[in-house]
Each structure stands twice: as C-alpha cells, then as structure tokens.
Coordinates of C-alpha atoms and ligand atoms in Angstrom, one line a residue:
X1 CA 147.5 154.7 -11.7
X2 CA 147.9 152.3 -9.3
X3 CA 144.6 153.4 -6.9
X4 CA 143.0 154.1 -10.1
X5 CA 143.6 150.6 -11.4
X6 CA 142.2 149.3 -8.3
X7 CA 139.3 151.5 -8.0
X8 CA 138.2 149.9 -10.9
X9 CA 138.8 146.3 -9.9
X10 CA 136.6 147.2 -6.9
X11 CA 133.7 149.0 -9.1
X12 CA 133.8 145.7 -11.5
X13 CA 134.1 143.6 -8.6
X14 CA 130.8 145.6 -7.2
X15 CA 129.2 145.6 -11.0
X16 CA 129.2 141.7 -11.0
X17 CA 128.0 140.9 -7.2
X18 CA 125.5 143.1 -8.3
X19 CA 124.4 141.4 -11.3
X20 CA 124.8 137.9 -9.8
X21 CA 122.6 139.0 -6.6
X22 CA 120.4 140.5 -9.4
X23 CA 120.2 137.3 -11.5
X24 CA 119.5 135.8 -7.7
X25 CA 116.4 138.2 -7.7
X26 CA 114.2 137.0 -8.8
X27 CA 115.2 134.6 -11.9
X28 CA 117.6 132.5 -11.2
X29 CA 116.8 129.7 -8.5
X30 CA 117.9 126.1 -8.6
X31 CA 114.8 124.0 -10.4
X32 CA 113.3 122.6 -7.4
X33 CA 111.0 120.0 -6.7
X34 CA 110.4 121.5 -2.9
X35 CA 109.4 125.0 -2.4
X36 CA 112.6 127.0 -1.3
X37 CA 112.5 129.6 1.2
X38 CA 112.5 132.9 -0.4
X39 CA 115.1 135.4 0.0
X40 CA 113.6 138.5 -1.2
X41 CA 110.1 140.0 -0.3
X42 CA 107.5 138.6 -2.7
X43 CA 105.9 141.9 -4.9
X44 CA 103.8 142.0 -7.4
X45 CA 104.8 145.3 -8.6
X46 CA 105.2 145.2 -12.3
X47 CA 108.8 146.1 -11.7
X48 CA 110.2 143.2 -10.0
X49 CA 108.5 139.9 -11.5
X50 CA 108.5 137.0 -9.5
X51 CA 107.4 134.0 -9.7
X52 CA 107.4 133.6 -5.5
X53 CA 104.3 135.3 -5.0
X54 CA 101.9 132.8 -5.9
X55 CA 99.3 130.6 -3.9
X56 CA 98.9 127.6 -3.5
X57 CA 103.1 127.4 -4.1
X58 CA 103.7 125.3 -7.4
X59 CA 104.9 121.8 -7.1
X60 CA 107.8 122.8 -8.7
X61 CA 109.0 126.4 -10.1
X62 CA 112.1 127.4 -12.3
X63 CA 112.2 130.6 -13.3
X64 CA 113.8 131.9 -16.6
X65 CA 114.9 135.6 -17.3
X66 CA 112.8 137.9 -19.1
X67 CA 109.1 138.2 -19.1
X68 CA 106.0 138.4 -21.0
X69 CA 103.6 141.1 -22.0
X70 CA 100.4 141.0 -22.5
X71 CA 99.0 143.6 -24.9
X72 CA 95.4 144.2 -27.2
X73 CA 96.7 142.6 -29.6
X74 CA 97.7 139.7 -27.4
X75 CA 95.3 136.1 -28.6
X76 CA 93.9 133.5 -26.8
X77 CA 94.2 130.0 -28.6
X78 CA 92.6 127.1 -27.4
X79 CA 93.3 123.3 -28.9
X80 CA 91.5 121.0 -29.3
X81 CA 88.6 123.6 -30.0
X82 CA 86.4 121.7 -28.1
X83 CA 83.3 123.5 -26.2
X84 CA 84.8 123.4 -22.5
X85 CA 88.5 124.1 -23.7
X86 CA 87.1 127.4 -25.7
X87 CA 85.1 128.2 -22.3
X88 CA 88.1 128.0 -19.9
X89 CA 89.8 130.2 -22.8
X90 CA 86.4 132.7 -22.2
X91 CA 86.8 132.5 -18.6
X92 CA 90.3 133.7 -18.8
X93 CA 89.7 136.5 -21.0
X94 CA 86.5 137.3 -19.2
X95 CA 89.0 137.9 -16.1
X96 CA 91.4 140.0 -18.2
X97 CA 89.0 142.0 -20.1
X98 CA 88.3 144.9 -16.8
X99 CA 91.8 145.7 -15.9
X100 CA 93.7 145.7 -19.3
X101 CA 90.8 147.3 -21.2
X102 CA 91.8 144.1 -23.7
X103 CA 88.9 141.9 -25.4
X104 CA 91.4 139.2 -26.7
X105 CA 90.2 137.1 -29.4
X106 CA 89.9 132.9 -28.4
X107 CA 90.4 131.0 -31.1
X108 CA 90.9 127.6 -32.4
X109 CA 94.5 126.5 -33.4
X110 CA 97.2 123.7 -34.0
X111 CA 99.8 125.7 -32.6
X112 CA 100.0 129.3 -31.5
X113 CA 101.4 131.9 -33.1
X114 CA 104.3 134.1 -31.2
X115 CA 102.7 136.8 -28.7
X116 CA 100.0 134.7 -27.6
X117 CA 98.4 132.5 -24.9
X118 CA 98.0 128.5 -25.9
X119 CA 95.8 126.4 -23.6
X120 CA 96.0 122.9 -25.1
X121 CA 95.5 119.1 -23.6
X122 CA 97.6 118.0 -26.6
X123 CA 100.6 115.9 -26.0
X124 CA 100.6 116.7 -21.9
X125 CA 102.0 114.6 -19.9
X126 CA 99.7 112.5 -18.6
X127 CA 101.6 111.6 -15.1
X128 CA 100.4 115.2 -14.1
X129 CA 97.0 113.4 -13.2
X130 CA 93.4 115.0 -13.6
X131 CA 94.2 118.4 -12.0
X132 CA 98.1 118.9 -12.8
X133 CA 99.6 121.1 -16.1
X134 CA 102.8 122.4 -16.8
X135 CA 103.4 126.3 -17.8
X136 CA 105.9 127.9 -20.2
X137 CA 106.4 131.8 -20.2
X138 CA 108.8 133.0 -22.6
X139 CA 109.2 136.6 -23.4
X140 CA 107.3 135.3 -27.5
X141 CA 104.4 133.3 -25.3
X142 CA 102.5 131.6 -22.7
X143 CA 102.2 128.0 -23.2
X144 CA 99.7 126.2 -21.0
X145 CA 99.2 122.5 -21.0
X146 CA 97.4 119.6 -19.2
X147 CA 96.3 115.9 -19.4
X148 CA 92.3 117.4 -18.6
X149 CA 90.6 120.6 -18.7
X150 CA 90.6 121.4 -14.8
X151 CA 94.6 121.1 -14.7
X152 CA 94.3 124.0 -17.4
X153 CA 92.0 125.8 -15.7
X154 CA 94.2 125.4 -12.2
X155 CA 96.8 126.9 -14.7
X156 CA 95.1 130.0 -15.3
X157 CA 94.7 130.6 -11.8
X158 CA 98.9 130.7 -11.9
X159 CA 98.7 132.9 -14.9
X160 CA 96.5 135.3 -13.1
X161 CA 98.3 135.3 -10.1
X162 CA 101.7 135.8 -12.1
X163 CA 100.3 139.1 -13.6
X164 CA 100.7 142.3 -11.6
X165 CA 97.9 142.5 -8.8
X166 CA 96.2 145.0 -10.7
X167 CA 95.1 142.5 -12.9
X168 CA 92.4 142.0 -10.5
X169 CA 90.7 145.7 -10.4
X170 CA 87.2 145.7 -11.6
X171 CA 87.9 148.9 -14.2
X172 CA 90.7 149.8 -16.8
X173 CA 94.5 150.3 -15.1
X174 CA 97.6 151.6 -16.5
X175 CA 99.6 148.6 -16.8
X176 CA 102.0 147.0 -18.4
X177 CA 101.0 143.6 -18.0
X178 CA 104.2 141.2 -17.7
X179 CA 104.7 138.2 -16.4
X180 CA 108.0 137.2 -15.5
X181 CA 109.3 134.2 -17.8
X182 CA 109.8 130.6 -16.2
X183 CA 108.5 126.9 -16.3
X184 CA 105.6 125.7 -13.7
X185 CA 105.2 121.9 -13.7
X186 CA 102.4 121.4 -11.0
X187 CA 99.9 119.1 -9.4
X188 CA 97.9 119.0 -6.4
X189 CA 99.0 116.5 -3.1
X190 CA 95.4 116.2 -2.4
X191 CA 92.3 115.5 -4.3
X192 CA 89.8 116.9 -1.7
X193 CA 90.2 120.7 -1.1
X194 CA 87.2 122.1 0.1
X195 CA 85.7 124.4 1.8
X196 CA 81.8 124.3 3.7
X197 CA 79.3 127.2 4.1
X198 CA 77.0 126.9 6.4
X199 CA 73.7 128.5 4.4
X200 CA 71.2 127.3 7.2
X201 CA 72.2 129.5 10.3
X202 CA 72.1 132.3 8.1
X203 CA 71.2 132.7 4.9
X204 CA 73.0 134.2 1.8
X205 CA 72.2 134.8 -1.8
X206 CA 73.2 132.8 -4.9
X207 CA 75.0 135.8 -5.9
X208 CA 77.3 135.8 -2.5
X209 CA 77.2 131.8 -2.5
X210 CA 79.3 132.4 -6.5
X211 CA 81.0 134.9 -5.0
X212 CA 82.5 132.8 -2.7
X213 CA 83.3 130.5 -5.0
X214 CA 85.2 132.5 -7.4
X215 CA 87.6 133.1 -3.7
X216 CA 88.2 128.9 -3.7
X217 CA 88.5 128.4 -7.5
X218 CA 91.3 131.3 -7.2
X219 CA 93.4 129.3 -4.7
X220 CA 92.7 125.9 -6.4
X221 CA 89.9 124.7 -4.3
X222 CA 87.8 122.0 -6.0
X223 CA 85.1 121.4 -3.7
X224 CA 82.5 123.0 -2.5
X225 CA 80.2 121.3 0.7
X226 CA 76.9 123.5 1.1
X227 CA 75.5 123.3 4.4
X228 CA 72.0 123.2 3.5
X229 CA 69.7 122.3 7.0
X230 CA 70.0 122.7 10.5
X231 CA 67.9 123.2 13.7
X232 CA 67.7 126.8 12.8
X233 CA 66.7 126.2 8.6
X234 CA 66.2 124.5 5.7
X235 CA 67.4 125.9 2.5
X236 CA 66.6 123.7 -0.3
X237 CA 63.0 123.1 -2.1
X238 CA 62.2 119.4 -1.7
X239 CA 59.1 119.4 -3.9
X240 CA 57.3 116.0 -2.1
X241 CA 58.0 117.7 1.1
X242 CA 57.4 121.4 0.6
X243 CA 56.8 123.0 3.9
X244 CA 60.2 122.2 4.3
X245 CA 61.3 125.3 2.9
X246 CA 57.4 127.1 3.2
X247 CA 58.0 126.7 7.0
X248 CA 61.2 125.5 7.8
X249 CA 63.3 127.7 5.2
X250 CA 61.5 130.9 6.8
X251 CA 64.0 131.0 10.3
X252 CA 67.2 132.0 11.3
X253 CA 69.5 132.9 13.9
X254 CA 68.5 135.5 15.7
X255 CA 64.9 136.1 13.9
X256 CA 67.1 137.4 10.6
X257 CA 65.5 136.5 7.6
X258 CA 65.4 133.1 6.3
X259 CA 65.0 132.5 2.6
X260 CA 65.9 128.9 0.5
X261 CA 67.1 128.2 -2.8
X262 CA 64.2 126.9 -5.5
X263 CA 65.6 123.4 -6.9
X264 CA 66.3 125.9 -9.8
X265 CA 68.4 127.9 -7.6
X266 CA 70.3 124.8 -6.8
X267 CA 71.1 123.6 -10.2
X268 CA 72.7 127.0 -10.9
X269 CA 75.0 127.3 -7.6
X270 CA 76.3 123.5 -9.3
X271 CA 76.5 124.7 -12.6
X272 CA 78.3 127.5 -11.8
X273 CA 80.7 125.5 -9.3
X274 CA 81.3 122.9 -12.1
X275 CA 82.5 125.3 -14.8
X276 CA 85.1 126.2 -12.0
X277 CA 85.9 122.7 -11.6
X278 CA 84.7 122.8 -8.1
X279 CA 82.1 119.6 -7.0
X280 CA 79.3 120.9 -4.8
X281 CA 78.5 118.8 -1.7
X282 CA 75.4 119.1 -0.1
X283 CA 74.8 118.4 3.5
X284 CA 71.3 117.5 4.8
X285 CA 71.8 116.9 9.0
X286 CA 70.7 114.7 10.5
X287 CA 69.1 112.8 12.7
X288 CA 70.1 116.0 15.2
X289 CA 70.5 119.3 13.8
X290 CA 67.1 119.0 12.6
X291 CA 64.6 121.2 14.4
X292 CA 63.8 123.2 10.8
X293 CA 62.1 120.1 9.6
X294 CA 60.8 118.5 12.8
X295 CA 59.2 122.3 12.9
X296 CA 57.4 121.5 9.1
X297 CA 56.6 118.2 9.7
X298 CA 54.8 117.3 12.8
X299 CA 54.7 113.6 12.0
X300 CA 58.4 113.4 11.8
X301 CA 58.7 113.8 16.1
X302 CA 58.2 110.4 18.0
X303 CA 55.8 112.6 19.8
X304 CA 53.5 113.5 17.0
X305 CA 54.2 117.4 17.8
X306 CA 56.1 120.1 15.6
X307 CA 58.6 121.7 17.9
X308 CA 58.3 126.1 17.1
X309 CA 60.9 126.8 14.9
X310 CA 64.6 127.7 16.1
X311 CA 66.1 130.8 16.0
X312 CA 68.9 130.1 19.0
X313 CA 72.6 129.1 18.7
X314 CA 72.2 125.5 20.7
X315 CA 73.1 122.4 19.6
X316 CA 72.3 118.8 19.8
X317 CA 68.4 118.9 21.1
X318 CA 66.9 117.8 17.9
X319 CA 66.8 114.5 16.7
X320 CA 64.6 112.8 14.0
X321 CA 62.9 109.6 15.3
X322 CA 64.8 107.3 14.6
X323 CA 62.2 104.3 15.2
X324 CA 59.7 105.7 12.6
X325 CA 59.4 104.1 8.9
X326 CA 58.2 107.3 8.5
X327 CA 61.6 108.9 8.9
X328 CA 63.2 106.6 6.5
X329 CA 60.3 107.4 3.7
X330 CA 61.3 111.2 4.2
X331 CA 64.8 110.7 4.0
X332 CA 64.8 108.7 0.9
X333 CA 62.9 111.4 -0.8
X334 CA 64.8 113.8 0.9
X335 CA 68.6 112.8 -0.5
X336 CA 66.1 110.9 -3.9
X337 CA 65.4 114.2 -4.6
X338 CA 69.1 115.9 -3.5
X339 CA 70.5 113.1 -5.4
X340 CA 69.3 114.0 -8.4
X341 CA 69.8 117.7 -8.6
X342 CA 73.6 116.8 -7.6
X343 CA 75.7 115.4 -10.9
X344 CA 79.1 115.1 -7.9
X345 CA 79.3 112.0 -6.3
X346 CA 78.8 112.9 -2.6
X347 CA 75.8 113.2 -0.4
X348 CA 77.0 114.7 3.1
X349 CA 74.6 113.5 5.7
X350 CA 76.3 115.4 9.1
X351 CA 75.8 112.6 11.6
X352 CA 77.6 116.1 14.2
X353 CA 76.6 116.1 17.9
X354 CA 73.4 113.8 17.8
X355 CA 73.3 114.3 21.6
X356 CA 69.7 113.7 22.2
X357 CA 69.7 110.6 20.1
X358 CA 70.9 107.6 22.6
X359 CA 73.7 106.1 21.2
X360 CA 72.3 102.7 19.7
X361 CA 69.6 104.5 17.9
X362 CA 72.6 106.8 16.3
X363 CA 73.7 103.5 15.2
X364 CA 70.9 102.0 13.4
X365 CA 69.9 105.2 12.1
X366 CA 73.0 106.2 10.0
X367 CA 73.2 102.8 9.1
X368 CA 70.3 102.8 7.1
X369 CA 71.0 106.4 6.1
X370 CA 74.0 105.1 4.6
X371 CA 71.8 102.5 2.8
X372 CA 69.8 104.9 1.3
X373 CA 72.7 107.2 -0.3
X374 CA 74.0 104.6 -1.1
X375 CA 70.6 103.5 -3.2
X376 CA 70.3 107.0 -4.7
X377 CA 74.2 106.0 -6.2
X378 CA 75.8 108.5 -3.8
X379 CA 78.9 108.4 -1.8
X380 CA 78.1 109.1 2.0
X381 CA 80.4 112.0 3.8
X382 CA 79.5 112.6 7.3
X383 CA 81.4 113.9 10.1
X384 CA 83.3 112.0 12.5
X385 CA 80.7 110.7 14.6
X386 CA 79.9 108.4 11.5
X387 CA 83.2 106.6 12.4
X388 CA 81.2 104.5 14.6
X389 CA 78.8 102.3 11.8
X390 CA 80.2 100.1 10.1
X391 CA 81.2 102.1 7.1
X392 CA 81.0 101.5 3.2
X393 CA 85.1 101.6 2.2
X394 CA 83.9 104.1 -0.3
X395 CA 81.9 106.2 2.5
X396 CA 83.9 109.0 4.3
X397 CA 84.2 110.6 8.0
X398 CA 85.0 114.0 8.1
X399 CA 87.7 114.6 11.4
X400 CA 87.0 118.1 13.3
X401 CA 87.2 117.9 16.9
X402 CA 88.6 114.2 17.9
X403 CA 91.0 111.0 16.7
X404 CA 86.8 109.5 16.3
X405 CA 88.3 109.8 12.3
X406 CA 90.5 106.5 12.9
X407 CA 87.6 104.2 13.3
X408 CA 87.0 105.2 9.9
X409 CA 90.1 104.9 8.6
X410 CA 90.8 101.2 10.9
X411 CA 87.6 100.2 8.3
X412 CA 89.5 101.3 5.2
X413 CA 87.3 104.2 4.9
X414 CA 88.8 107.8 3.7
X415 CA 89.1 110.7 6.0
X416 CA 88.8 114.3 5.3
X417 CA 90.6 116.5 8.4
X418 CA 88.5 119.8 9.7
X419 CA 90.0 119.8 12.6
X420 CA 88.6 123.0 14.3
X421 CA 91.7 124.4 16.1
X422 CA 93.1 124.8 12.7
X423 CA 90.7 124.8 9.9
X424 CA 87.7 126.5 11.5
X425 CA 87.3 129.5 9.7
X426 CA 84.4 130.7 12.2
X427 CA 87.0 130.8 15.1
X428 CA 87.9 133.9 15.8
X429 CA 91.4 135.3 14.8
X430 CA 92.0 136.7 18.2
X431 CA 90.3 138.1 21.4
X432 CA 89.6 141.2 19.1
X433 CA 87.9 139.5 16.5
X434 CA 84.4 141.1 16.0
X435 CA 82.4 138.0 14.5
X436 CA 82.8 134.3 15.2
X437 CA 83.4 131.9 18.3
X438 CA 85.9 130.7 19.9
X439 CA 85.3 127.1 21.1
X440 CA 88.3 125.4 19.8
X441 CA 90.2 128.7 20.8
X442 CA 91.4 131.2 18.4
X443 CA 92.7 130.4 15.1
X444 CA 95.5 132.8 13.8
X445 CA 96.7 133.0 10.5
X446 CA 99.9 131.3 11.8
X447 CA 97.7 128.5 13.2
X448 CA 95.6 127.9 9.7
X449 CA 99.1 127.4 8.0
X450 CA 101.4 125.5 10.2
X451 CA 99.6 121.7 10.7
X452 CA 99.8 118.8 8.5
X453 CA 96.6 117.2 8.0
X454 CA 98.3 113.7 7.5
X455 CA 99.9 113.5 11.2
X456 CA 97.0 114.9 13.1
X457 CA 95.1 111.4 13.1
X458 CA 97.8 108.9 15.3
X459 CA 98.3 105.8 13.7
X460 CA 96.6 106.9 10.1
X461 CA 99.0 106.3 7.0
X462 CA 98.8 108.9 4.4
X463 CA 96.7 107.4 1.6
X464 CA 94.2 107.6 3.9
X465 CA 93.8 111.0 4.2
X466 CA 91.2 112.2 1.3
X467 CA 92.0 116.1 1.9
X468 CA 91.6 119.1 3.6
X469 CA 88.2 121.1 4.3
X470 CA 87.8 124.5 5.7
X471 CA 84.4 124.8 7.2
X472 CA 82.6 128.2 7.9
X473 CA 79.9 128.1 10.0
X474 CA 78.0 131.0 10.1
X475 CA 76.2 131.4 13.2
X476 CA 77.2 134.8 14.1
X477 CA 77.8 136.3 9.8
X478 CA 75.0 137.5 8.2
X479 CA 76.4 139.3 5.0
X480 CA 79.2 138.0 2.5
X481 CA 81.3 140.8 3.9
X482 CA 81.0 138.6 7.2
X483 CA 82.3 135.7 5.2
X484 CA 85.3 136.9 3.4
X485 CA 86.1 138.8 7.2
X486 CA 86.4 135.2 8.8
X487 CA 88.3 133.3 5.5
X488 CA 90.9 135.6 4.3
X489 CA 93.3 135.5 5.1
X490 CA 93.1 132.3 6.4
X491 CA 91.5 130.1 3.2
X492 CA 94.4 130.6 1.1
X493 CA 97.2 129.2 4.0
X494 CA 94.3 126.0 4.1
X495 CA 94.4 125.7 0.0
X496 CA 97.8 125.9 0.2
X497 CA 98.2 122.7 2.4
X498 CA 95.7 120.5 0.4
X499 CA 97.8 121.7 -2.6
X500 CA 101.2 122.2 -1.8
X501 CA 104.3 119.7 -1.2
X502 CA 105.0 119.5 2.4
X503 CA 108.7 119.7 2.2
X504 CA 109.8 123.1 2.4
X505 CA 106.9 124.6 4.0
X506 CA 107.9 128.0 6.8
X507 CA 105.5 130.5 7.8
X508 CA 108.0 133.0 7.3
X509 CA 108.4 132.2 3.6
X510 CA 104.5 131.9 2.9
X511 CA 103.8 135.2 5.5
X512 CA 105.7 137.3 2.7
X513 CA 103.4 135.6 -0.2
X514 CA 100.3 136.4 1.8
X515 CA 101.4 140.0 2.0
X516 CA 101.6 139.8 -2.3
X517 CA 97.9 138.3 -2.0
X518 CA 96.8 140.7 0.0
X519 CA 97.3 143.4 -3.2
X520 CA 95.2 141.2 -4.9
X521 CA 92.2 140.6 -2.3
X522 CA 92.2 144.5 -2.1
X523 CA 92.2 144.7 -6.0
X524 CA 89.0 142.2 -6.0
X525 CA 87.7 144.3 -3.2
X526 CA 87.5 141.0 -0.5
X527 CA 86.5 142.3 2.8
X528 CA 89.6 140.4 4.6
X529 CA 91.5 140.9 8.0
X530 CA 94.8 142.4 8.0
X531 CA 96.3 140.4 10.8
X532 CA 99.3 142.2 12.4
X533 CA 101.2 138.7 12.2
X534 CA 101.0 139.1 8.5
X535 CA 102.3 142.7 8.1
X536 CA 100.3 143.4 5.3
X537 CA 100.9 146.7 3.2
Ligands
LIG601 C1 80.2 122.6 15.8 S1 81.4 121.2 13.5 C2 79.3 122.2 14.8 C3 78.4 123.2 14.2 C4 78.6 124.5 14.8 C5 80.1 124.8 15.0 C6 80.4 126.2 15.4 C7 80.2 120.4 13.6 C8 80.2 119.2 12.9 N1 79.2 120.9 14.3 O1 77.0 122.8 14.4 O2 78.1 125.5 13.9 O3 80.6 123.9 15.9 O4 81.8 126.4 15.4

C-alpha cells in the first residue's frame, strides 16, 4: 500500500510537471514587451502552435491557450467598408484561397460574427502610429485592428505567418488550418525598411520585379528603391529624351540582354508596390554611373563624344559634365519626368563613387541636383558621398561603406545605414557562394542579423537614424532565381532589425525562427540558400 501510495504521488507529481512544461509550450509566456528567448524549437507544424515562429518578431506577444480554425465557412469582414479596407480583406483571401481550397466571402460589417476574421480601423489605438495594429486570436475569431490601413495589412502578414507553413503552397493541402490563440500588439522601430534592386546591371521583368516584392511586403518591408540607371543601362522611358532607353536601355553586363520599363511599365511596378504599402524609390545615378546615357546622348560628354556603351563591371569612369547647362536641362526633365510618374516622396539621385568627377565639381553638381528634386517637390536620398553638400534637413545620405553618413547627420539630415559588410545582399555568403562579390567580405546569415544600425555611425543619436536598407546589386544575377539565391535567407534577419525591438535580440533564438521560415520559403517555392549555420530542415 505504501509503494503503491507513493507510486502514485510520483505519477501525479510527473502528470503536473508535465502539464505545467506543457502550458510552458507553447502558451504560456510572461506578456512581454522584449522578445524572450525561446525555449522550444519554433514549428509550424499544425500540431504544435506557436506564436514564436514569426518574422519580423512582434513588438510584444502574449499568447493564450487554444487556437483558431479556419474553415470554408470561415468570413472575412472588413469595417469601415471602405474601398482599400475591402481590398486588404481581398488580398488576404486572395493568399488563402490556393492552399485551403476556401473562397471566403469579404463583407461589410459593424461587428463580426463568431468564426470569422474582422479587419477594422475602428476604435484602434491610435499610439500604435501609421504602421502598428493589435491582433486577438481566440478559439470563436480573429480580430485585427489598426489606427491606418497599412498597420492592418502588416497584420495580415502575422496572420499568415501564424497559419501552418502550408498555407503558402500554390495548390489545395490537407490542412487543418489553426492558429494558435494569443494577443499581438505591434509596431515597427523604424519607418524606413527597404530594400534596392539594382534593374540596370541586369535587367528583370515586371513580373520578377512584383515578385520580389510580395518577398518584402511578407516580412514588413515598406520600401522599395529601384535602381534604374548605371554605366551599364538605363531602364526607364523618359519620353523628351528617348534614346535613353532606344540606346542606352539596350546593354548589359556581360552583353545579356537589356530591356527598360515603358513609363506604363513604371506606373504599374508603383501601383503594385503601393497596394502592398511599400513606397517605390527610384534612383537615377549620377553624375558617375552614367555611361548608359552619356552613350545616348553625345552632347551630354564635355567632349562632345558618346562613349560605346558599357557592358563591363567597372566603376567610377563616367561622369556627366558637370560645367554644361546642358546637363542641368537633362536632369530637370530627367527627375521632371521621374517625379511625376512617382506619387512617394523620394527621388534617389546616387551621388556613389563619382571618381572621375574632381571633387569641387562633385560639389556644385549635387548641389544643384538637390535644387532641382527639390523643384519637382521631391525629397533627395543619395548615398553617402552626398554627406559632403550642404544638405536640405529634409534630404537624406544613405551610409554603406564609411562614417561619410555623419556629415549628414552633423547637418540635421536623416541617415539610412546599408552598410555593406552587413546589409549587402550581393556579398557572397561564403567562399562557396556561386553568384555575388565579395568586396566588403562575406556576409553570413549570422552577420545580416547581429548589428545594430543605430551604433554603427559614432557619435549619431538615434532619431537620426531613418532605417534600414538592404541593397542588391546585381552585377553578377541574371534571373529572379539569382535574386531570391542572394536575399534569403538573409532579407528576413535585415527586416527584422528595421522592425524589431532591440532588447532581447540572440542569433540563437531567431536561427530557430528562420528554420520555421524556411518551411514557408519552400512552400512559396523561393529559390533561397540553406546555410549550414541555420540548420534548416
Ligand atoms: C558599390 S554601393 C556600388 C555599386 C556596386 C556595388 C557592388 C554603391 C553605392 N556603389 O555600384 O554595384 O558596390 O557590390
């Protein structure tokens, strides 16, 4: 009696450790306002619902027990019913609609009914800013809410992400589809959080360039810098200066094809950014970087002569001539014409490695350059070398390879880090890496993560810091399978630092939530390195 007796002490002892560690997996967690290092390895597996798995991490997370299931019967209600609420309700059943089978219904309503999804701007708290929103699962709903529309639709990204991986398969799975139960209250640290394509070394199609975008507005990204000229092409139609693209738009590196988007074009690689809350940026280089268009136009070369066009890797030969009016009459057609195909408020003008322009030409020049953006009511971004004007407060220096970025900043203008050693996603992973450079060394996934863009500038106080931006230059890719090689799974580690808190952050916490992303990159069929360091599945 008495080992029986005590045999069962032991077995109800064991019963509740395992129930508490149970409750400790994956439900019950302290409400935090810092990320926590997780204990258990993040899964998506419909069996264990977590809400660990997701990036960028949530501001703050607190999860609930239970879950909810999505079924066909399952609505979508939107309030108020106003034309872009009822489109970000669309754009979420759009993404549900292949895996589940599901067409749900979105509808107008006051209030949902139990068993559905609510999307509303109605009574959110408005402290949660332009891009922050707050989300409810309960095992009788999903209840997403935000101040504007782009914090909701940042909040479907979380409600995709919280649904198993399979979510993301192009054609009908098994499911269930549950999402474990829990409150989200979330908002980004940064308001910049982009990532550049560089279009003009080689070219890709609108199709890939949406493609792409889809990738950033699924970790949060809202902007979206388009590098659209350089020595070895030019990209966009200019209509008062068409041989830009006629000639100019025709090269690329290594003799590939070349190819330019019509204005058109443009306007729908914009269009389709915006309804993804995502600004477009578009870069025209200059004064170097500019062989494509000293090619097309003769008169633009202090000499009078067209150079041949480019099709080399070399940088920092061409330069515009800087004591032409002409130059300044092409310009402000150039970005007149840029300016007004672009509804964001930035014009990047490059200002990178003028290093045949002598260095009080490089002065005057992107002075007046500012001038002009400034004229056409743009904001000017350039990179670092801008520093050295005297800058607008409202124009910004993009950082990538020096501390140049505090001259800005000393002026009271913004700065955006790049910095190549970490955010280059054209640096190769490692010494095996088929594509890419290494320059600035490599850039492992580790190395993407673990930086903090606000103390990599000495002596620059935080609100100066605008953002993060991943650039991809593409030199040495030639198909979108090239591009989603070099970003993931890098670009989700950068989109978690512009989003993110700080506090909190390890690699070996946000390794183990890469590994759950990785299910879902495979699911949307992205081309992306396994890196060893990551120990994907
Ligand atoms: C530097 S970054 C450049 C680009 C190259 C890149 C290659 C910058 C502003 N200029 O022209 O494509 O390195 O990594």
């Amino acid at each position: 009696m008495y080992f029986h007796r005590s045999w069962h002490a032991l077995a109800v002892l064991l019963l509740a450790s395992f129930l508490l560690a149970s409750c400790n997996l994956p439900f019950t967690q302290t409400p935090t306002e810092v990320p926590t290092p997780m204990t258990t390895p993040a899964s998506t597996s419909p069996s264990v619902l977590t809400m660990d798995a997701l990036i960028p991490l949530p501001a703050s997370v607190q999860p609930a027990p239970g879950q909810f299931t999505l079924t066909a019967g399952t609505g979508i209600f939107v309030d108020p019913a106003t034309p872009e609420l009822t489109a970000i309700g669309q754009y979420l059943a759009d993404k549900l609609k292949p895996a589940t089978g599901y067409k749900l219904p979105v509808t107008a309503a006051a209030s949902a009914p139990a068993g559905s999804i609510f999307l509303t701007t109605n009574g959110a708290d408005p402290s949660l800013g332009d891009e922050g929103y707050t989300l409810t699962v309960t095992s009788s709903g999903v209840r997403l809410q935000a101040p504007k529309p782009a914090g909701l639709f940042h909040g479907v990204q979380t409600i995709r992400q919280l649904l198993p991986a399979a979510i993301e398969m192009s054609s009908q799975q098994p499911g269930p589809w549950a999402m474990p139960a829990g409150v989200i209250r979330d908002q980004p640290r940064f308001a910049w959080r982009g990532a550049m394509l560089d279009v003009a070394r080689h070219f890709f199609s609108v199709k890939d360039v949406e493609t792409y975008i889809d990738l950033l507005a699924y970790y949060k990204l809202n902007v979206f810098h388009i590098h659209l000229t350089d020595d070895q092409g030019w990209r966009l139609e200019i209509k008062s200066w068409p041989d830009l693209t006629a000639k100019g738009g025709s090269s690329a590196v290594n003799a590939d094809p070349g190819g330019f988007y019509t204005q058109e074009q443009y306007k729908e690689i914009v269009a389709y950014a915006a309804r993804r809350y995502i600004t477009v940026v578009p870069e025209i280089d200059m004064p170097s970087h500019s062989n494509a268009a000293l090619a097309s136009y003769a008169e633009l070369n202090c000499d009078g002569k067209a150079p041949p066009l480019y099709a080399g890797t070399e940088v920092g030969f061409s330069s515009f001539c800087v004591a032409k009016d002409e130059t300044y009459k092409f310009l402000d057609d150039v970005i007149g014409e840029v300016a007004a195909l672009t509804p964001g408020p930035y014009i990047h003008i490059g200002g990178d490695e003028a290093k045949s322009t002598p260095a009080a030409d490089y002065l005057t020049f992107v002075q007046k350059v500012q001038d002009i953006v400034k004229a056409h009511g743009k904001i000017m971004v350039g990179w670092e070398e801008v520093s050295k004007i005297k800058l607008l407060p409202t124009s910004i220096a993009q950082a990538w390879t020096s501390d140049l970025a505090t001259q800005a900043a000393a002026q009271g203008s913004k700065v955006i880090m790049s910095p190549a050693t970490n955010a280059y996603l054209d640096m190769q992973y490692d010494p095996s890496t088929p594509l890419g450079q290494h320059w600035a060394g490599y850039v492992s996934v580790e190395d993407a993560y673990q930086w903090d863009p606000t103390t990599s500038l000495r002596g620059v106080p935080e609100d100066m810091f605008e953002g993060i931006e991943a650039p991809l230059w593409s030199e040495t890719l030639r198909t979108l399978k090239d591009i989603e090689y070099m970003a993931f799974p890098r670009l989700p580690g950068l989109a978690e630092l512009a989003w993110s808190p700080l506090a909190g952050r390890n690699w070996n916490e946000y390794r183990l939530r890469l590994v759950a992303q990785g299910e879902r990159l495979t699911a949307m069929g992205v081309n992306f390195y396994h890196a060893p360091e990551v120990g994907f599945k």
